[in-house]
PDB file of C-alpha atoms in Angstrom:
ATOM      1  CA  MET A   1     -54.521  -3.204  18.969  1.00  0.00           C
ATOM      2  CA  ALA A   2     -56.778  -6.031  20.651  1.00  0.00           C
ATOM      3  CA  ASP A   3     -54.285  -6.740  23.639  1.00  0.00           C
ATOM      4  CA  GLY A   4     -56.359  -5.265  26.261  1.00  0.00           C
ATOM      5  CA  LEU A   5     -54.216  -2.132  26.830  1.00  0.00           C
ATOM      6  CA  LEU A   6     -55.093   1.554  26.663  1.00  0.00           C
ATOM      7  CA  HIS A   7     -54.208   3.135  22.975  1.00  0.00           C
ATOM      8  CA  ARG A   8     -54.107   6.742  22.131  1.00  0.00           C
ATOM      9  CA  VAL A   9     -55.582   6.784  18.576  1.00  0.00           C
ATOM     10  CA  LYS A  10     -55.443  10.635  16.689  1.00  0.00           C
ATOM     11  CA  ILE A  11     -56.983  10.845  13.380  1.00  0.00           C
ATOM     12  CA  ASN A  12     -56.590  14.265  11.902  1.00  0.00           C
ATOM     13  CA  ARG A  13     -57.766  15.663   8.234  1.00  0.00           C
ATOM     14  CA  GLU A  14     -56.437  17.925   6.202  1.00  0.00           C
ATOM     15  CA  GLU A  15     -58.575  18.442   2.790  1.00  0.00           C
ATOM     16  CA  GLU A  16     -58.936  15.093   1.104  1.00  0.00           C
ATOM     17  CA  MET A  17     -55.612  13.262   3.074  1.00  0.00           C
ATOM     18  CA  LEU A  18     -56.399  11.480   6.598  1.00  0.00           C
ATOM     19  CA  TYR A  19     -53.814  11.348   9.058  1.00  0.00           C
ATOM     20  CA  LEU A  20     -53.861   8.705  11.770  1.00  0.00           C
ATOM     21  CA  GLU A  21     -51.764   8.348  14.665  1.00  0.00           C
ATOM     22  CA  VAL A  22     -51.696   5.258  16.862  1.00  0.00           C
ATOM     23  CA  MET A  23     -49.538   5.273  19.942  1.00  0.00           C
ATOM     24  CA  GLN A  24     -47.102   7.512  18.273  1.00  0.00           C
ATOM     25  CA  MET A  25     -46.867   5.498  14.902  1.00  0.00           C
ATOM     26  CA  GLN A  26     -47.995   7.802  12.196  1.00  0.00           C
ATOM     27  CA  PHE A  27     -49.913   6.800   8.679  1.00  0.00           C
ATOM     28  CA  VAL A  28     -51.013   8.499   6.062  1.00  0.00           C
ATOM     29  CA  LEU A  29     -54.294   7.550   4.459  1.00  0.00           C
ATOM     30  CA  SER A  30     -55.273   9.039   0.874  1.00  0.00           C
ATOM     31  CA  SER A  31     -59.026   9.055  -0.259  1.00  0.00           C
ATOM     32  CA  GLY A  32     -60.699  10.360  -3.125  1.00  0.00           C
ATOM     33  CA  THR A  33     -63.771  10.997  -1.562  1.00  0.00           C
ATOM     34  CA  GLU A  34     -63.905  14.744  -0.743  1.00  0.00           C
ATOM     35  CA  PHE A  35     -64.706  15.876   2.930  1.00  0.00           C
ATOM     36  CA  ASN A  36     -67.111  18.477   2.598  1.00  0.00           C
ATOM     37  CA  ALA A  37     -69.501  19.851   5.425  1.00  0.00           C
ATOM     38  CA  ILE A  38     -68.974  16.625   7.934  1.00  0.00           C
ATOM     39  CA  LYS A  39     -72.030  16.846  10.000  1.00  0.00           C
ATOM     40  CA  SER A  40     -71.269  14.031  12.352  1.00  0.00           C
ATOM     41  CA  LEU A  41     -69.249  11.694  14.239  1.00  0.00           C
ATOM     42  CA  VAL A  42     -70.213   8.168  14.837  1.00  0.00           C
ATOM     43  CA  LEU A  43     -68.501   6.246  17.799  1.00  0.00           C
ATOM     44  CA  GLY A  44     -69.092   2.347  18.265  1.00  0.00           C
ATOM     45  CA  LYS A  45     -71.449   0.955  15.385  1.00  0.00           C
ATOM     46  CA  ILE A  46     -73.664   2.472  13.047  1.00  0.00           C
ATOM     47  CA  LEU A  47     -77.216   1.374  13.104  1.00  0.00           C
ATOM     48  CA  GLU A  48     -78.654   2.854  10.173  1.00  0.00           C
ATOM     49  CA  SER A  49     -77.603   0.959   7.312  1.00  0.00           C
ATOM     50  CA  ASN A  50     -79.728   2.398   4.279  1.00  0.00           C
ATOM     51  CA  ASP A  51     -77.193   4.679   2.866  1.00  0.00           C
ATOM     52  CA  ILE A  52     -73.921   2.776   3.640  1.00  0.00           C
ATOM     53  CA  ASP A  53     -71.630   1.175   0.658  1.00  0.00           C
ATOM     54  CA  GLN A  54     -70.499  -2.635   1.032  1.00  0.00           C
ATOM     55  CA  ASP A  55     -67.032  -1.730   2.417  1.00  0.00           C
ATOM     56  CA  THR A  56     -68.389   0.289   5.380  1.00  0.00           C
ATOM     57  CA  MET A  57     -71.078  -2.450   6.211  1.00  0.00           C
ATOM     58  CA  LYS A  58     -68.316  -5.157   6.482  1.00  0.00           C
ATOM     59  CA  ALA A  59     -66.283  -2.956   8.767  1.00  0.00           C
ATOM     60  CA  ASN A  60     -69.273  -2.198  10.455  1.00  0.00           C
ATOM     61  CA  SER A  61     -70.435  -5.673  11.191  1.00  0.00           C
ATOM     62  CA  GLN A  62     -68.840  -6.271  14.391  1.00  0.00           C
ATOM     63  CA  GLY A  63     -68.939  -2.731  15.763  1.00  0.00           C
ATOM     64  CA  PHE A  64     -66.819  -1.447  18.247  1.00  0.00           C
ATOM     65  CA  VAL A  65     -66.291  -3.350  21.805  1.00  0.00           C
ATOM     66  CA  GLY A  66     -64.064  -1.954  24.101  1.00  0.00           C
ATOM     67  CA  CYS A  67     -63.108   1.286  25.927  1.00  0.00           C
ATOM     68  CA  LEU A  68     -63.118   4.786  24.671  1.00  0.00           C
ATOM     69  CA  SER A  69     -61.317   7.824  26.559  1.00  0.00           C
ATOM     70  CA  SER A  70     -61.102  11.438  25.697  1.00  0.00           C
ATOM     71  CA  VAL A  71     -62.590  11.553  22.502  1.00  0.00           C
ATOM     72  CA  GLN A  72     -62.503  15.240  20.966  1.00  0.00           C
ATOM     73  CA  PHE A  73     -64.453  16.012  17.595  1.00  0.00           C
ATOM     74  CA  ASN A  74     -63.085  19.479  16.477  1.00  0.00           C
ATOM     75  CA  HIS A  75     -63.449  21.340  20.006  1.00  0.00           C
ATOM     76  CA  PHE A  76     -66.263  19.407  21.175  1.00  0.00           C
ATOM     77  CA  ALA A  77     -65.684  16.223  23.824  1.00  0.00           C
ATOM     78  CA  PRO A  78     -68.849  13.851  22.690  1.00  0.00           C
ATOM     79  CA  LEU A  79     -68.231  11.480  25.455  1.00  0.00           C
ATOM     80  CA  LYS A  80     -68.127  14.115  28.076  1.00  0.00           C
ATOM     81  CA  ALA A  81     -71.490  15.536  26.815  1.00  0.00           C
ATOM     82  CA  ALA A  82     -73.080  12.220  26.559  1.00  0.00           C
ATOM     83  CA  LEU A  83     -72.356  11.794  30.342  1.00  0.00           C
ATOM     84  CA  HIS A  84     -73.892  15.364  31.435  1.00  0.00           C
ATOM     85  CA  HIS A  85     -77.627  14.780  31.581  1.00  0.00           C
ATOM     86  CA  THR A  86     -78.879  18.310  30.938  1.00  0.00           C
ATOM     87  CA  SER A  87     -81.521  19.234  28.375  1.00  0.00           C
ATOM     88  CA  SER A  88     -79.644  20.385  25.243  1.00  0.00           C
ATOM     89  CA  ALA A  89     -76.959  18.714  23.290  1.00  0.00           C
ATOM     90  CA  PRO A  90     -75.752  17.725  19.686  1.00  0.00           C
ATOM     91  CA  VAL A  91     -75.175  14.087  20.816  1.00  0.00           C
ATOM     92  CA  ILE A  92     -77.492  11.109  20.488  1.00  0.00           C
ATOM     93  CA  VAL A  93     -77.049   7.947  22.039  1.00  0.00           C
ATOM     94  CA  LYS A  94     -78.524   4.435  20.479  1.00  0.00           C
ATOM     95  CA  GLY A  95     -78.200   1.391  22.498  1.00  0.00           C
ATOM     96  CA  ARG A  96     -76.285   1.175  25.317  1.00  0.00           C
ATOM     97  CA  PHE A  97     -73.974   3.594  27.134  1.00  0.00           C
ATOM     98  CA  THR A  98     -72.152   3.523  30.480  1.00  0.00           C
ATOM     99  CA  ALA A  99     -69.368   4.870  32.425  1.00  0.00           C
ATOM    100  CA  SER A 100     -66.184   2.847  33.089  1.00  0.00           C
ATOM    101  CA  ASN A 101     -62.869   2.751  34.352  1.00  0.00           C
ATOM    102  CA  CYS A 102     -61.587   0.017  31.786  1.00  0.00           C
ATOM    103  CA  GLY A 103     -58.528   2.491  30.299  1.00  0.00           C
ATOM    104  CA  THR A 104     -57.240   3.142  34.140  1.00  0.00           C
ATOM    105  CA  SER A 105     -57.197  -0.375  35.358  1.00  0.00           C
ATOM    106  CA  THR A 106     -54.781  -1.474  32.569  1.00  0.00           C
ATOM    107  CA  GLY A 107     -51.748  -0.130  34.248  1.00  0.00           C
ATOM    108  CA  ALA A 108     -51.220   2.708  31.656  1.00  0.00           C
ATOM    109  CA  ASP A 109     -50.057   5.963  32.673  1.00  0.00           C
ATOM    110  CA  SER A 110     -52.594   8.200  34.610  1.00  0.00           C
ATOM    111  CA  THR A 111     -51.434  11.094  32.930  1.00  0.00           C
ATOM    112  CA  SER A 112     -52.294   9.962  29.702  1.00  0.00           C
ATOM    113  CA  SER A 113     -55.736   8.431  30.418  1.00  0.00           C
ATOM    114  CA  GLU A 114     -58.658  10.757  31.284  1.00  0.00           C
ATOM    115  CA  THR A 115     -62.037   9.779  32.586  1.00  0.00           C
ATOM    116  CA  THR A 116     -62.628   6.650  30.792  1.00  0.00           C
ATOM    117  CA  HIS A 117     -66.136   5.496  29.100  1.00  0.00           C
ATOM    118  CA  SER A 118     -67.412   2.250  27.768  1.00  0.00           C
ATOM    119  CA  PHE A 119     -69.249   2.612  24.343  1.00  0.00           C
ATOM    120  CA  ALA A 120     -70.797  -0.484  23.210  1.00  0.00           C
ATOM    121  CA  ASP A 121     -73.647  -0.339  20.621  1.00  0.00           C
ATOM    122  CA  HIS A 122     -73.496  -3.937  19.747  1.00  0.00           C
ATOM    123  CA  SER A 123     -75.970  -5.105  22.460  1.00  0.00           C
ATOM    124  CA  GLY A 124     -79.026  -3.716  24.616  1.00  0.00           C
ATOM    125  CA  PRO A 125     -82.255  -1.934  23.332  1.00  0.00           C
ATOM    126  CA  ILE A 126     -82.344   0.603  20.320  1.00  0.00           C
ATOM    127  CA  ASP A 127     -84.075   3.705  21.070  1.00  0.00           C
ATOM    128  CA  GLU A 128     -85.013   6.534  18.975  1.00  0.00           C
ATOM    129  CA  GLY A 129     -82.171   8.623  19.902  1.00  0.00           C
ATOM    130  CA  GLU A 130     -81.618  10.611  23.247  1.00  0.00           C
ATOM    131  CA  PRO A 131     -80.102  13.969  22.899  1.00  0.00           C
ATOM    132  CA  LEU A 132     -77.987  14.223  26.218  1.00  0.00           C
ATOM    133  CA  ALA A 133     -76.161  17.559  27.500  1.00  0.00           C
ATOM    134  CA  ASN A 134     -72.637  18.484  26.769  1.00  0.00           C
ATOM    135  CA  ALA A 135     -69.906  20.342  28.320  1.00  0.00           C
ATOM    136  CA  ILE A 136     -70.386  23.509  26.894  1.00  0.00           C
ATOM    137  CA  ARG A 137     -73.017  24.845  28.957  1.00  0.00           C
ATOM    138  CA  SER A 138     -71.071  24.032  32.113  1.00  0.00           C
ATOM    139  CA  ASP A 139     -68.251  25.390  30.698  1.00  0.00           C
ATOM    140  CA  SER A 140     -70.140  28.588  29.975  1.00  0.00           C
ATOM    141  CA  ALA A 141     -71.240  28.512  33.364  1.00  0.00           C
ATOM    142  CA  ILE A 142     -67.623  28.471  34.857  1.00  0.00           C
ATOM    143  CA  ILE A 143     -66.568  31.219  32.469  1.00  0.00           C
ATOM    144  CA  GLY A 144     -69.769  33.105  33.648  1.00  0.00           C
ATOM    145  CA  GLY A 145     -68.855  32.769  37.091  1.00  0.00           C
ATOM    146  CA  VAL A 146     -65.131  33.669  36.709  1.00  0.00           C
ATOM    147  CA  ILE A 147     -66.231  37.095  34.683  1.00  0.00           C
ATOM    148  CA  ALA A 148     -69.106  37.920  37.591  1.00  0.00           C
ATOM    149  CA  VAL A 149     -66.169  37.187  40.130  1.00  0.00           C
ATOM    150  CA  VAL A 150     -63.520  39.584  38.329  1.00  0.00           C
ATOM    151  CA  ILE A 151     -66.097  42.285  37.629  1.00  0.00           C
ATOM    152  CA  PHE A 152     -67.053  42.023  41.619  1.00  0.00           C
ATOM    153  CA  ILE A 153     -63.486  42.414  42.650  1.00  0.00           C
ATOM    154  CA  LEU A 154     -62.702  45.275  40.186  1.00  0.00           C
ATOM    155  CA  LEU A 155     -66.052  47.041  41.757  1.00  0.00           C
ATOM    156  CA  CYS A 156     -64.476  46.809  45.243  1.00  0.00           C
ATOM    157  CA  ILE A 157     -61.157  48.090  43.922  1.00  0.00           C
ATOM    158  CA  THR A 158     -62.806  50.751  42.559  1.00  0.00           C
ATOM    159  CA  ALA A 159     -65.337  51.743  45.658  1.00  0.00           C
ATOM    160  CA  ILE A 160     -62.112  51.436  48.031  1.00  0.00           C
ATOM    161  CA  ALA A 161     -60.367  53.755  45.550  1.00  0.00           C
ATOM    162  CA  VAL A 162     -63.247  56.302  45.459  1.00  0.00           C
ATOM    163  CA  ARG A 163     -63.431  56.262  49.363  1.00  0.00           C
ATOM    164  CA  ILE A 164     -59.625  56.654  49.938  1.00  0.00           C
ATOM    165  CA  TYR A 165     -59.844  59.669  47.690  1.00  0.00           C
ATOM    166  CA  LYS A 166     -62.774  61.238  48.998  1.00  0.00           C
ATOM    167  CA  LYS A 167     -60.830  60.896  52.615  1.00  0.00           C
ATOM    168  CA  LYS A 168     -57.778  62.512  51.055  1.00  0.00           C
ATOM    169  CA  SER A 169     -59.875  65.180  49.663  1.00  0.00           C
ATOM    170  CA  VAL A 170     -61.250  66.173  52.997  1.00  0.00           C
ATOM    171  CA  TYR A 171     -58.091  66.126  54.802  1.00  0.00           C
ATOM    172  CA  GLN A 172     -56.562  68.401  52.574  1.00  0.00           C
ATOM    173  CA  LYS A 173     -59.430  71.025  52.840  1.00  0.00           C
ATOM    174  CA  ASN A 174     -59.512  70.559  56.693  1.00  0.00           C
ATOM    175  CA  GLU A 175     -55.433  71.214  56.598  1.00  0.00           C
ATOM    176  CA  ALA A 176     -56.072  73.990  54.307  1.00  0.00           C
ATOM    177  CA  LYS A 177     -58.585  75.506  56.778  1.00  0.00           C
ATOM    178  CA  GLY A 178     -56.408  74.740  59.818  1.00  0.00           C
ATOM    179  CA  SER A 179     -53.420  76.675  58.337  1.00  0.00           C
ATOM    180  CA  GLU A 180     -55.412  79.562  57.291  1.00  0.00           C
ATOM    181  CA  ASN A 181     -56.825  79.797  61.076  1.00  0.00           C
ATOM    182  CA  GLU A 182     -53.414  79.766  62.444  1.00  0.00           C
ATOM    183  CA  ASP A 183     -52.676  82.697  59.805  1.00  0.00           C
ATOM    184  CA  SER A 184     -55.511  84.558  60.881  1.00  0.00           C
ATOM    185  CA  ALA A 185     -54.690  84.338  64.940  1.00  0.00           C
ATOM    186  CA  GLU A 186     -51.330  85.051  64.082  1.00  0.00           C
ATOM    187  CA  THR A 187     -52.046  88.273  62.339  1.00  0.00           C
ATOM    188  CA  ALA A 188     -54.571  89.185  64.892  1.00  0.00           C
ATOM    189  CA  LEU A 189     -52.154  88.651  67.914  1.00  0.00           C
ATOM    190  CA  LYS A 190     -49.507  91.012  65.543  1.00  0.00           C
ATOM    191  CA  CYS A 191     -52.206  93.734  65.683  1.00  0.00           C
ATOM    192  CA  GLU A 192     -52.821  93.336  69.198  1.00  0.00           C
ATOM    193  CA  LEU A 193     -48.902  93.480  70.162  1.00  0.00           C
ATOM    194  CA  SER A 194     -48.903  96.664  67.756  1.00  0.00           C
ATOM    195  CA  MET A 195     -51.766  98.428  69.414  1.00  0.00           C
ATOM    196  CA  GLN A 196     -50.439  97.802  72.713  1.00  0.00           C
ATOM    197  CA  ASN A 197     -46.943  99.211  72.048  1.00  0.00           C
ATOM    198  CA  THR A 198     -48.803 102.187  70.390  1.00  0.00           C
ATOM    199  CA  VAL A 199     -50.717 102.898  73.499  1.00  0.00           C
ATOM    200  CA  ASN A 200     -47.492 102.175  75.882  1.00  0.00           C
ATOM    201  CA  GLU A 201     -45.376 104.870  73.549  1.00  0.00           C
ATOM    202  CA  ASN A 202     -48.740 107.416  73.898  1.00  0.00           C
ATOM    203  CA  GLN A 203     -48.308 107.163  77.510  1.00  0.00           C
ATOM    204  CA  LYS A 204     -44.754 107.704  77.811  1.00  0.00           C
ATOM    205  CA  GLU A 205     -45.036 111.029  75.850  1.00  0.00           C
ATOM    206  CA  TYR A 206     -47.942 112.469  78.055  1.00  0.00           C
ATOM    207  CA  TYR A 207     -46.464 111.639  81.327  1.00  0.00           C
ATOM    208  CA  PHE A 208     -45.452 114.440  83.477  1.00  0.00           C
TER     209      PHE A 208
END
């Protein structure tokens, strides 16, 4: 893999079995160790070597030098979280951590490589560990904004519907009153014509 090109590595665990996929080539790794309650994922080089076995120490002697891109641990993106400098995150950075475009400069497919970050813990000062923000807060803010916009649109639609309903009710009432007034005027006109006819007939009877 040390050819300067961008490689896609996927590690999946199902109980005691590890499945490793490198550039769509799959490998099955069996282990006698039970994976119970994994609490952390180390990218780069393990700096605290107190409780590490000899095999791990040997593999960890050189550390990792290169480019990591689009790392996902369960539903969490630690590289993205480490680059967001807000106040709360389950990410601790020790040593040097810088952003880079090393993954995009190799000529690989741009759709398969997202924003690429460099992670080299083999050099630079070692600090106590600085918690950096993750993408959870920003995602929550985006989701909250979308929900607020949807609620606002629903309220606007409800207000418009209520206004249209009120206007329709007022129009129907006015129309009903207008028809009643027309009926009353027609009845009064008929009564007046009837009285005039009666008077004319009476005048005809008593005319000498």
